[in-house]
XYZ file of C-alpha atoms in Angstrom:
355
model
C -21.525 0.716 2.402
C -18.744 -1.963 2.863
C -19.194 -5.639 1.966
C -19.887 -7.523 5.319
C -17.857 -10.371 4.340
C -14.475 -8.575 3.853
C -13.152 -9.832 7.314
C -13.142 -13.298 6.188
C -9.924 -12.913 4.206
C -6.963 -12.303 6.389
C -4.803 -11.835 3.213
C -5.361 -11.660 -0.451
C -5.524 -15.084 -2.349
C -2.989 -13.701 -4.855
C -0.388 -11.014 -5.373
C 0.527 -9.827 -8.786
C 4.040 -8.178 -8.679
C 5.776 -6.337 -11.374
C 9.407 -7.263 -10.684
C 10.338 -4.853 -13.263
C 8.923 -2.638 -15.865
C 12.103 -2.607 -17.971
C 11.717 -4.448 -21.116
C 13.501 -5.647 -24.131
C 10.671 -4.984 -26.562
C 8.396 -2.058 -27.360
C 5.221 -4.013 -28.369
C 2.674 -1.961 -30.217
C -0.183 -2.675 -27.882
C 1.675 -2.679 -24.370
C -1.000 -1.292 -21.897
C 1.642 -0.038 -19.388
C 4.173 1.216 -21.960
C 6.818 -1.087 -20.406
C 10.411 0.165 -20.828
C 9.202 3.653 -21.275
C 6.909 4.452 -18.263
C 7.732 6.526 -15.239
C 8.138 3.449 -12.927
C 11.339 2.378 -14.464
C 13.092 5.410 -13.088
C 12.472 4.288 -9.442
C 12.088 0.585 -9.342
C 12.726 -1.346 -5.985
C 16.182 -2.554 -5.393
C 17.002 -6.205 -5.154
C 17.051 -5.954 -1.452
C 13.856 -4.094 -1.298
C 12.140 -6.806 -3.574
C 13.462 -9.531 -1.343
C 12.266 -7.799 1.800
C 8.808 -7.424 0.184
C 8.550 -11.042 -0.832
C 9.766 -12.193 2.632
C 6.944 -10.147 4.165
C 4.441 -12.218 2.051
C 5.571 -15.407 3.471
C 3.567 -15.258 6.844
C 0.445 -14.326 4.748
C 0.552 -17.897 3.143
C -0.816 -16.772 -0.254
C -2.197 -19.072 -2.624
C -0.338 -17.568 -5.518
C 2.156 -14.998 -6.493
C 2.340 -14.080 -10.040
C 5.566 -12.153 -11.382
C 4.793 -9.690 -14.043
C 6.409 -6.912 -15.924
C 8.023 -5.493 -18.125
C 9.990 -8.444 -18.959
C 10.404 -10.593 -15.846
C 13.471 -12.328 -16.965
C 15.618 -9.210 -17.089
C 15.730 -9.891 -13.330
C 16.047 -13.524 -13.653
C 18.507 -14.149 -10.691
C 16.341 -12.017 -8.382
C 13.139 -13.843 -9.664
C 14.777 -17.199 -8.761
C 15.622 -16.114 -5.261
C 11.878 -14.684 -4.735
C 10.419 -18.047 -5.678
C 12.798 -19.878 -3.438
C 11.725 -17.654 -0.530
C 8.028 -18.328 -1.360
C 7.968 -21.951 -1.937
C 8.426 -23.216 1.733
C 5.186 -21.652 2.713
C 3.419 -23.498 -0.119
C 2.729 -20.574 -2.239
C 2.019 -21.230 -5.866
C 4.369 -19.274 -8.187
C 3.747 -18.226 -11.689
C 5.181 -15.716 -14.125
C 4.771 -14.075 -17.463
C 7.442 -13.512 -20.188
C 7.704 -12.691 -23.864
C 10.264 -15.567 -24.245
C 13.141 -13.985 -25.666
C 15.407 -14.752 -22.656
C 13.695 -18.000 -21.895
C 16.737 -20.280 -22.810
C 16.493 -23.903 -21.917
C 18.782 -23.515 -19.015
C 16.806 -20.445 -17.683
C 13.554 -22.428 -17.790
C 15.217 -25.370 -15.922
C 16.560 -23.018 -13.406
C 13.057 -21.250 -12.905
C 11.476 -24.793 -12.333
C 14.160 -25.966 -9.957
C 13.548 -22.893 -7.997
C 10.044 -23.880 -7.455
C 8.104 -22.192 -10.435
C 4.828 -23.775 -11.000
C 3.456 -21.882 -14.088
C 4.581 -19.835 -16.906
C 2.717 -17.650 -19.514
C 4.306 -16.842 -22.872
C 2.590 -14.361 -25.424
C 1.849 -15.947 -28.847
C 0.027 -13.465 -31.173
C -0.293 -15.290 -34.243
C 2.135 -16.795 -36.554
C 5.602 -15.326 -37.406
C 4.685 -12.375 -39.437
C 1.703 -11.315 -37.109
C 3.595 -11.929 -33.794
C 6.645 -10.150 -34.775
C 4.756 -7.222 -36.131
C 2.756 -6.648 -32.915
C 6.087 -7.323 -30.824
C 7.780 -4.699 -33.019
C 10.771 -6.822 -33.502
C 11.881 -9.724 -35.785
C 12.876 -13.118 -34.487
C 10.617 -12.947 -31.381
C 8.389 -15.770 -32.711
C 11.214 -18.128 -33.171
C 12.333 -17.472 -29.662
C 8.996 -17.977 -28.022
C 8.135 -21.002 -30.064
C 11.361 -22.698 -28.976
C 10.573 -21.906 -25.274
C 6.987 -23.382 -25.747
C 8.432 -26.563 -27.119
C 10.990 -26.837 -24.372
C 8.409 -26.315 -21.555
C 6.022 -28.797 -23.052
C 8.550 -31.432 -23.713
C 11.089 -30.904 -20.771
C 9.168 -29.659 -17.808
C 6.085 -30.170 -15.596
C 5.337 -26.318 -15.602
C 1.675 -25.412 -16.252
C 1.619 -23.544 -19.521
C -0.530 -20.506 -20.470
C -0.475 -18.807 -23.700
C -1.783 -15.047 -24.163
C -3.106 -14.170 -27.572
C -3.878 -10.579 -28.153
C -6.365 -9.917 -30.854
C -5.570 -7.313 -33.561
C -7.003 -6.563 -36.978
C -4.166 -8.390 -38.622
C -3.636 -11.557 -36.490
C -7.312 -12.866 -36.286
C -6.922 -15.338 -39.146
C -3.999 -16.833 -37.191
C -6.034 -17.766 -34.206
C -7.262 -21.122 -35.433
C -3.621 -21.954 -36.799
C -2.184 -21.056 -33.386
C -4.773 -23.279 -31.682
C -4.195 -26.267 -33.946
C -0.295 -25.710 -33.591
C -0.410 -25.770 -29.855
C -2.695 -28.771 -29.708
C -0.442 -30.845 -32.187
C 2.661 -29.962 -30.081
C 0.869 -31.138 -26.863
C -0.624 -34.228 -28.478
C 2.799 -35.384 -29.653
C 4.433 -34.812 -26.100
C 4.498 -37.125 -23.025
C 2.465 -34.276 -21.267
C -0.731 -35.498 -22.991
C -1.132 -38.241 -20.570
C -0.803 -36.174 -17.288
C -4.175 -34.578 -17.280
C -2.535 -31.056 -17.672
C -3.464 -28.788 -20.446
C -2.517 -25.536 -22.159
C -4.584 -22.376 -21.221
C -5.143 -20.109 -24.288
C -6.067 -16.708 -23.024
C -7.554 -13.968 -24.978
C -9.255 -10.538 -24.189
C -10.044 -7.445 -26.111
C -6.973 -5.283 -26.877
C -6.686 -2.571 -23.991
C -6.713 1.057 -25.479
C -4.041 2.085 -22.887
C -0.298 2.815 -23.128
C 1.235 2.345 -26.461
C -2.033 0.962 -27.897
C -3.404 4.427 -27.703
C -0.806 5.460 -30.219
C -1.418 2.496 -32.484
C -5.205 2.474 -32.819
C -4.898 1.205 -36.338
C -4.258 -2.316 -34.722
C -7.575 -2.617 -33.085
C -10.029 -5.110 -34.474
C -13.354 -3.932 -35.547
C -16.594 -4.946 -33.857
C -17.198 -7.594 -36.523
C -13.892 -9.018 -36.159
C -14.398 -9.326 -32.470
C -17.530 -11.027 -32.911
C -16.161 -13.535 -35.351
C -13.364 -14.340 -33.013
C -15.713 -14.899 -29.934
C -17.757 -17.241 -32.240
C -14.559 -19.170 -33.106
C -13.743 -19.254 -29.400
C -17.222 -20.858 -28.531
C -16.740 -23.520 -31.232
C -13.393 -24.277 -29.818
C -14.767 -24.525 -26.182
C -17.287 -27.142 -27.452
C -14.730 -29.820 -27.864
C -11.555 -28.383 -26.680
C -9.368 -30.725 -28.657
C -9.501 -33.650 -26.150
C -9.197 -30.921 -23.443
C -5.578 -30.348 -24.218
C -6.322 -26.790 -24.897
C -8.584 -24.631 -22.520
C -9.563 -21.463 -24.309
C -10.512 -18.500 -22.049
C -11.950 -15.323 -23.239
C -11.637 -12.462 -20.605
C -13.282 -9.336 -19.916
C -10.689 -6.840 -18.571
C -13.276 -4.631 -16.900
C -15.335 -7.406 -15.568
C -13.715 -6.968 -12.024
C -14.580 -3.170 -12.094
C -18.171 -3.713 -12.901
C -18.611 -6.526 -10.291
C -16.485 -5.078 -7.580
C -17.827 -1.596 -7.696
C -21.171 -2.805 -6.630
C -19.656 -4.708 -3.516
C -20.999 -7.933 -4.758
C -17.302 -9.120 -4.347
C -14.502 -7.927 -2.276
C -10.784 -7.666 -3.128
C -9.164 -10.945 -3.196
C -5.855 -9.877 -4.928
C -3.256 -7.180 -4.519
C -1.391 -5.553 -7.267
C 2.050 -4.233 -6.729
C 4.163 -2.189 -9.189
C 7.886 -2.340 -9.737
C 8.428 0.856 -7.563
C 6.210 -0.490 -4.653
C 3.053 1.274 -5.603
C -0.115 -0.684 -4.592
C -2.866 -0.096 -7.139
C -6.581 -0.872 -7.214
C -6.473 -2.458 -10.695
C -3.613 -3.067 -13.187
C -5.752 -1.021 -15.537
C -6.468 2.108 -13.728
C -3.927 4.911 -12.713
C -4.943 4.999 -9.046
C -2.293 4.335 -6.437
C -3.467 3.667 -2.802
C -0.101 2.949 -1.056
C 3.481 1.995 -1.277
C 5.153 -1.046 0.279
C 8.156 1.166 1.228
C 5.883 3.163 3.515
C 3.891 0.409 5.112
C 3.733 -3.283 4.694
C 1.156 -4.985 2.363
C -0.368 -6.699 5.477
C -0.695 -3.373 7.054
C -2.508 -1.913 4.137
C -4.621 -4.992 3.955
C -5.740 -4.746 7.557
C -6.253 -0.994 7.206
C -8.711 -1.267 4.471
C -7.186 -2.565 1.131
C -9.468 -5.472 1.327
C -12.424 -3.222 1.365
C -11.081 -0.723 -1.185
C -14.061 -1.139 -3.518
C -16.473 0.413 -0.779
C -14.550 3.665 -0.805
C -16.336 6.675 -2.519
C -13.338 7.768 -4.290
C -12.885 4.334 -6.024
C -16.577 3.816 -6.333
C -16.982 7.087 -8.353
C -13.954 6.337 -10.585
C -14.985 2.912 -11.536
C -18.677 3.816 -11.943
C -17.472 5.473 -15.150
C -16.381 1.987 -16.583
C -18.765 0.306 -18.705
C -16.432 -0.744 -21.630
C -12.602 -0.546 -22.538
C -13.334 2.698 -24.390
C -14.309 4.174 -20.908
C -10.808 3.200 -19.728
C -9.321 5.136 -22.455
C -11.292 8.217 -21.640
C -10.360 7.959 -17.905
C -6.636 7.715 -18.450
C -7.067 10.647 -20.788
C -8.582 12.681 -17.869
C -6.228 11.579 -15.170
C -3.024 9.901 -16.663
C -1.872 6.860 -18.535
C -0.911 3.742 -16.669
C 2.293 3.797 -14.645
C 2.911 7.576 -15.195
C 3.763 9.914 -12.280
C 0.912 12.186 -12.762
C -1.846 9.515 -11.898
C -3.911 9.733 -8.963
C -1.948 8.866 -5.800
C -3.284 8.508 -2.197
C -2.141 6.575 0.839
C -5.053 4.839 2.342
C -3.573 4.797 5.700
C -3.216 8.568 5.701
C -6.153 9.636 3.426
C -10.020 9.237 3.734
C -10.934 7.594 0.495
C -14.553 8.374 1.290
C -13.723 12.070 0.766
C -14.605 13.032 -2.889
C -12.820 16.217 -2.543
C -9.726 14.153 -3.014
C -10.626 13.880 -6.795
C -12.431 17.277 -7.271
C -10.391 17.911 -10.433
C -11.733 14.620 -11.969
C -15.277 15.203 -10.801
C -15.246 18.744 -12.671
C -13.749 17.240 -15.839
């Protein structure tokens, strides 16, 4: 049964768009195997990307987040996209590993209209570079973090991926960021740094590097540290957020909530969740607005989606599902077009049902 409130949203609040899946790193934990997945073979051209972005302008979205891959590989295109969106009042954010985030690039992004930027910082130098599978990455990202804090008004987020070799660095990273912020002019603005953590996703390259996954006891200790930090938040200069990557699957499958964001891959594929290998359309076939009006906003009520996400109770179930179907961003995943297929027909996934 569909959620009776789906008609309220004439468009999603947010679009997350992988502007590229090409990458200059091969991180041990990358959930979508950036740089090595099938999407990189058929990415949207610059003109196709700009056409897609222009189609979003009339939707007056709250936020568009540019993801990857490494977003700054297409820096010039990224700046053009932001400039297209800003007149409509859309908030623009992005994620990057920081290697290509020179001072000049960061300033160009802000001048284009970028509002927020997220870097990954997975511990101190030894731990961060080990997870990122390349030396010198820590130095690059710390330089970029310092520059953003001291020379821009960009809202800053930091993603910290827990592993069994970096958990002891969490408090050090927290204190280091807090000190940088405290010594900057930004401390008086009322802004703050978001420090985001979530369990390591057992997808993509992480499935081939299970030796880096924290133990349950390590996770419990980390969550306790996060709770302690949340109690005083270092004068609120650091806001620690612990996320559950399958929370949206558990909530949305019961129709207690309806879809308020759309996720588009670098080849134009529209997916139900960034963590599930289920494609429900492509922007080169129909516009995102057409998909939205044709049922994307109510996708969680469809029996095919309901069945697949009903198997999700933990991140370990995600691993099992991708083993059954395909890994994220691989061509052999489930692919339907909701404007051409009846996603209430469970025969569409008969092979999965029998597995």
